[in-house]
Short mmCIF file of C-alpha atoms in Angstrom, two decimals:
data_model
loop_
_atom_site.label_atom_id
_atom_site.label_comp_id
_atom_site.label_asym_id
_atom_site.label_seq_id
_atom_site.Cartn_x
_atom_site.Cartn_y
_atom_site.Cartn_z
CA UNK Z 28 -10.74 -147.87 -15.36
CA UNK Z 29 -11.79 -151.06 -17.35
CA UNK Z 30 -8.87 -153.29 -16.80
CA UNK Z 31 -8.92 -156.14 -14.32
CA UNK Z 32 -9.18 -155.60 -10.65
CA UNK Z 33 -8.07 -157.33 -7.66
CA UNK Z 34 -9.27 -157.19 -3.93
CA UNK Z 35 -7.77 -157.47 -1.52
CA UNK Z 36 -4.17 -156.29 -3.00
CA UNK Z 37 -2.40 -157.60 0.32
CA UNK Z 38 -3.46 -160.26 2.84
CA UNK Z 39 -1.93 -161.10 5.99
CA UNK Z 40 -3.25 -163.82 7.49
CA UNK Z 41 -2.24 -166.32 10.51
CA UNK Z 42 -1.59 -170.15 9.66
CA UNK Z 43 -4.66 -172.34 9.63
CA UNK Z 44 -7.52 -169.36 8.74
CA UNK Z 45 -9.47 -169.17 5.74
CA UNK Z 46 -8.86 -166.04 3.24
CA UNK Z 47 -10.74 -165.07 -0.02
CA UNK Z 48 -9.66 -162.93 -2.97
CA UNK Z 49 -11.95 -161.24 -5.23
CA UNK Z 50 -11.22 -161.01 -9.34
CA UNK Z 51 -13.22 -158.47 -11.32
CA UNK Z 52 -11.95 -159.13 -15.27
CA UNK Z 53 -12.67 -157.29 -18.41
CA UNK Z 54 -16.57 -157.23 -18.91
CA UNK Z 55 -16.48 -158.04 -22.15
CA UNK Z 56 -14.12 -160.92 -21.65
CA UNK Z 57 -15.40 -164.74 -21.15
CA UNK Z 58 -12.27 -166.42 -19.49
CA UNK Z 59 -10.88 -165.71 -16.14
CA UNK Z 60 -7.99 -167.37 -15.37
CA UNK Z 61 -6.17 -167.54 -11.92
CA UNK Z 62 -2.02 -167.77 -11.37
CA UNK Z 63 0.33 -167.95 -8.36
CA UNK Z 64 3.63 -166.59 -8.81
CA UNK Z 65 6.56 -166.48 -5.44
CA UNK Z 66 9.37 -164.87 -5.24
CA UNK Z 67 11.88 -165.28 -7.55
CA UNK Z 68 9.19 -167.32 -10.16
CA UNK Z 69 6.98 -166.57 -13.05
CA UNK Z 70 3.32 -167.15 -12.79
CA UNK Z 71 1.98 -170.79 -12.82
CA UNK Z 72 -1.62 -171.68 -13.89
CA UNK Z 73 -3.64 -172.65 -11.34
CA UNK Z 74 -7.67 -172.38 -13.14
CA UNK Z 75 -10.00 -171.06 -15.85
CA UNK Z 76 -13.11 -170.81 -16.05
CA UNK Z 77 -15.04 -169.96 -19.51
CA UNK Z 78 -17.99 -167.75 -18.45
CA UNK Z 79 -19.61 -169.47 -15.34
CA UNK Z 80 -18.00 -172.86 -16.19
CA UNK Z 81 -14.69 -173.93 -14.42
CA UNK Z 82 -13.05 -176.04 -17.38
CA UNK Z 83 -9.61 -176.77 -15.95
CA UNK Z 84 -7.74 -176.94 -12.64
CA UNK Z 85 -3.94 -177.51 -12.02
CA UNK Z 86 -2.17 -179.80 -9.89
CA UNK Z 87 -1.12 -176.86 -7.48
CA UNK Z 88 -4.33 -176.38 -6.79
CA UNK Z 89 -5.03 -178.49 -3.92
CA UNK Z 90 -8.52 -179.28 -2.33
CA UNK Z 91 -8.08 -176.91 0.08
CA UNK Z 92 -8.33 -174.29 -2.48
CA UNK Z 93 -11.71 -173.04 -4.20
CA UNK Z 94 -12.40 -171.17 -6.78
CA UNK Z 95 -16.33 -169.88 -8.14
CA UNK Z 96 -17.15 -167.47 -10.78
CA UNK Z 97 -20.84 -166.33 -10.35
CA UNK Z 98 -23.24 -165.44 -13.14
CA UNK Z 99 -19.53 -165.14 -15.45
CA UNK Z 100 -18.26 -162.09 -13.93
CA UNK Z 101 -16.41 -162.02 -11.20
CA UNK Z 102 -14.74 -164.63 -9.79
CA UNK Z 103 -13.09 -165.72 -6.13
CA UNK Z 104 -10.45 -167.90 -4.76
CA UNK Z 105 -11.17 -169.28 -1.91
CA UNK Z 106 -7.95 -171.08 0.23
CA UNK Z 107 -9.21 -172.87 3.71
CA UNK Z 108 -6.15 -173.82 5.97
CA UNK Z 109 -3.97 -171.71 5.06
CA UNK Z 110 -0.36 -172.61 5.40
CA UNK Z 111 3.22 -170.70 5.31
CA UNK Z 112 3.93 -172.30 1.71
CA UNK Z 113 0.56 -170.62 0.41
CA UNK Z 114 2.38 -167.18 0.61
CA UNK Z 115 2.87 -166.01 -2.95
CA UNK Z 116 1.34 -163.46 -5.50
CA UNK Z 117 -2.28 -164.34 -6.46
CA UNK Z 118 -2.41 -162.97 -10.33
CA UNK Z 119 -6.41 -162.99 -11.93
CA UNK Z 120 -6.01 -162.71 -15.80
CA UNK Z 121 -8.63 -162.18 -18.16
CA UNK Z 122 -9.54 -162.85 -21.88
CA UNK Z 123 -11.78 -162.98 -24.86
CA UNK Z 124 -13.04 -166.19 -25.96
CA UNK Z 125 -11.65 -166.39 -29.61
CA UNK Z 126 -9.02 -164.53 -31.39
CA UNK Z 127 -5.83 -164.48 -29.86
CA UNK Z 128 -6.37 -164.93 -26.17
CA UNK Z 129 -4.20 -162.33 -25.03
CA UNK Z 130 -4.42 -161.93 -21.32
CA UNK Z 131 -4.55 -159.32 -19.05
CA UNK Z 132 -3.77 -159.07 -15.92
CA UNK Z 133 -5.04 -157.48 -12.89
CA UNK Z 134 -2.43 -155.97 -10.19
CA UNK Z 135 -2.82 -159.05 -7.66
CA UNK Z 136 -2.87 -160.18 -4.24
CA UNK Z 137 -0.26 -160.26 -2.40
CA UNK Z 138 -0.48 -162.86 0.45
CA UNK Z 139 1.50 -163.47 3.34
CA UNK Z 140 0.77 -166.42 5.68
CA UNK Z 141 2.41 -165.87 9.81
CA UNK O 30 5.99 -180.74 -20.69
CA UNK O 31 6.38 -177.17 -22.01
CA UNK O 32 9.61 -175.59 -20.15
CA UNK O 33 10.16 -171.81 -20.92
CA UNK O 34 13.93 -170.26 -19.89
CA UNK O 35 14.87 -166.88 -20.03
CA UNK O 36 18.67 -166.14 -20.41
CA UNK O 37 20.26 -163.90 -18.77
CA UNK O 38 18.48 -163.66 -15.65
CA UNK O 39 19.64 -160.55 -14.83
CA UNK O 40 21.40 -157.33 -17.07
CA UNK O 41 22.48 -154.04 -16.23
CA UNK O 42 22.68 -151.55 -19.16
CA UNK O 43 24.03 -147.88 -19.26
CA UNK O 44 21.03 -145.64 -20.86
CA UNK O 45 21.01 -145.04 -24.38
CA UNK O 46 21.73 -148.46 -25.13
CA UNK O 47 20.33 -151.08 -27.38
CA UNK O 48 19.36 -154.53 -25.92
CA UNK O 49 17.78 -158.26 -26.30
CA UNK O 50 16.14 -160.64 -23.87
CA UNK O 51 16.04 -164.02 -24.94
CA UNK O 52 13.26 -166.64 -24.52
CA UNK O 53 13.08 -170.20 -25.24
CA UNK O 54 11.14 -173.50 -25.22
CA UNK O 55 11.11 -176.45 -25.24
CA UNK O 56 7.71 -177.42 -27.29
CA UNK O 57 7.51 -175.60 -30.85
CA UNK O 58 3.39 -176.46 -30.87
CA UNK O 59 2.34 -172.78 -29.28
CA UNK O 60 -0.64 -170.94 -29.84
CA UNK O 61 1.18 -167.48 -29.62
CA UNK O 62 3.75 -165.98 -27.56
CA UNK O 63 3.13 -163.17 -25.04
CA UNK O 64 5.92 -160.99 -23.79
CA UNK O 65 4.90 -159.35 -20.40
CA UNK O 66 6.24 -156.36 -18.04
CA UNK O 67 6.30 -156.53 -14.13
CA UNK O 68 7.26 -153.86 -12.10
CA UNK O 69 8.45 -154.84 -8.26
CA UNK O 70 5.23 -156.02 -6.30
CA UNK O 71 2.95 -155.69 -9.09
CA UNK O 72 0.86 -157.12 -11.96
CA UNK O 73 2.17 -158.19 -15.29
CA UNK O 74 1.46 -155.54 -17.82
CA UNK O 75 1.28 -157.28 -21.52
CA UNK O 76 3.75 -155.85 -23.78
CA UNK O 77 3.12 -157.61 -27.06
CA UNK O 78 2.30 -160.93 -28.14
CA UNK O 79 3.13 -163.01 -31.55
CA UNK O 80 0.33 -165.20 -33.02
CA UNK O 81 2.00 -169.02 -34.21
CA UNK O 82 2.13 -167.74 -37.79
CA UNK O 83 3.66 -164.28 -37.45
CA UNK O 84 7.39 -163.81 -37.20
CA UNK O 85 7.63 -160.30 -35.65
CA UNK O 86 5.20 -157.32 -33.36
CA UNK O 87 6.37 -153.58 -33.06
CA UNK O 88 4.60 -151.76 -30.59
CA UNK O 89 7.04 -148.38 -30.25
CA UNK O 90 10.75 -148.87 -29.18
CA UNK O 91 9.54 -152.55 -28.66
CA UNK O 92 9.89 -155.42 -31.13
CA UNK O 93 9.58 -159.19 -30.99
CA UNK O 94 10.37 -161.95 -33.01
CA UNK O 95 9.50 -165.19 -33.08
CA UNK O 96 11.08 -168.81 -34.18
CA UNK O 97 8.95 -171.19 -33.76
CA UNK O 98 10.65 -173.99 -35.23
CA UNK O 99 14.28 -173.29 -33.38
CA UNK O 100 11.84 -172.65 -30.22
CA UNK O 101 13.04 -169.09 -29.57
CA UNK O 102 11.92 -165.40 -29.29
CA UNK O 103 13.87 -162.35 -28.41
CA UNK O 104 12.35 -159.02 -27.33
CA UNK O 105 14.73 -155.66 -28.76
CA UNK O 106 14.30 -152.45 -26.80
CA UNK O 107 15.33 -149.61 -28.82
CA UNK O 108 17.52 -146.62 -26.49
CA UNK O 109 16.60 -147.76 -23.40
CA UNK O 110 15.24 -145.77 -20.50
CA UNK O 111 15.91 -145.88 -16.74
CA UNK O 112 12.14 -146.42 -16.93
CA UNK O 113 12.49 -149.52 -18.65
CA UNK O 114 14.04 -151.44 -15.45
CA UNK O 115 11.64 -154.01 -14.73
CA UNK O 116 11.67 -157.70 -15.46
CA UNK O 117 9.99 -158.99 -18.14
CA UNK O 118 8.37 -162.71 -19.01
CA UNK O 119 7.79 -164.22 -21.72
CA UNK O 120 4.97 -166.79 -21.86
CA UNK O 121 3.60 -169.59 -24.34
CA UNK O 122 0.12 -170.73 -24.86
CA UNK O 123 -0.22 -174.75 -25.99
CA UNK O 124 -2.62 -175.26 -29.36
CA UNK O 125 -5.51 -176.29 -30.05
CA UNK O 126 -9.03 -176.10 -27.89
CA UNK O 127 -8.30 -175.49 -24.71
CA UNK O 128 -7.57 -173.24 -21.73
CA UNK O 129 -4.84 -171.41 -23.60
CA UNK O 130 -3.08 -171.04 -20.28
CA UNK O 131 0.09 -169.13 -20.12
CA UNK O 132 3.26 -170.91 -19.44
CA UNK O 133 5.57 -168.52 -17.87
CA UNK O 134 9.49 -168.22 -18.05
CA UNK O 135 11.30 -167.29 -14.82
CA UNK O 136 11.88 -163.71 -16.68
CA UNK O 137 14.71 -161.37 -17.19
CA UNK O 138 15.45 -158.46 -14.64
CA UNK O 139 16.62 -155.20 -16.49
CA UNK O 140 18.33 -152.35 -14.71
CA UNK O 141 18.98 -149.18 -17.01
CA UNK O 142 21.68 -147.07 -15.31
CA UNK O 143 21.09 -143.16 -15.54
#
């Protein structure tokens, strides 16, 4: 399978503990991008990185929440603290550099804070 | 602020039948247009997706047009299948250099009755 991967695909975890996902994208593709989607929502942006570079971070994405990519391949998010209103889907996307930057998506993490 | 809506939320169609989800936005300055499936729980799976200076993408009994200066798309599925029920997004990328993040509509929940 060469799509985009996701581990863990569900995380329950109790207020105030630290979880980590893992992203493997596309190897051929450059940009790794990161989304949150809850019920009910579509997916918002939350980073990208462009290879090992992490170029742009949204406003949801609050400093207890970390994000690395590694030699340009995979990536992690990282969220310290967590709290009941982190619950949600984490989506990984990736895509190529140039052309028409269609994304692909990986099957996500579903996280659920007690 | 690029705002994406998706009308109806919901629709229920007997088998067989013809249909179109709508999209809309608010900012005609995209990069493209992706239109996305997502089963219950799961990933987004990318359907098709319309470059700024196209006006349509068939991919089977799929096809998509796109307005960019009324700010619209619509997605036609051709005799549709129970396994069609899903709900499907449609998403918009801004111009220019940049992330080319997606900017997600709430999306469209289709139920194809046997």
């Amino acid at each position: 399978d060469t799509g985009v991967s996701q581990d863990p695909r569900h995380k329950i975890t109790k207020r105030g503990q630290n979880v980590t996902f893992r992203c493997d994208p596309i190897s051929e593709h450059n940009r790794l991008y990161w989304y949150r989607q809850t019920l009910g929502q579509g997916p918002e942006f939350l980073t990208y990185f462009q290879n090992e570079a992490q170029l742009e971070k949204s406003r949801l994405l609050s400093n207890r929440f970390s994000a690395e990519r590694p030699k340009g391949s995979f990536s992690t998010l990282e969220i310290q603290r967590t709290e009941q209103g982190d619950s949600a889907m984490y989506l990984c996307a990736s895509s190529f550099l140039q052309g028409s930057y269609e994304q692909y998506f990986g099957p996500g993490t579903r996280l659920t804070v007690t | 602020k690029q705002e994406v809506t998706q009308i109806p939320a919901a629709l229920s169609v007997p088998e067989g039948e013809n249909l179109v989800l709508n999209c809309s936005f608010t900012d005609s300055a995209i990069y493209n247009l992706q239109w996305f499936r997502q089963d219950p729980g799961k990933g987004l799976t990318s359907l098709l997706l319309i470059q700024s200076s196209q006006r349509e993408q068939t991919s089977g009994r799929l096809n998509a047009s796109l307005d960019k200066s009324s700010g619209r798309s619509t997605l036609y599925i051709a005799a549709s299948q129970p396994g069609d029920s899903a709900t499907y997004l449609c998403a918009v990328t801004p111009p220019g250099a940049g992330s080319y993040q997606l900017t997600f509509g709430k999306g469209t929940k289709l139920s194809v009755i046997p």
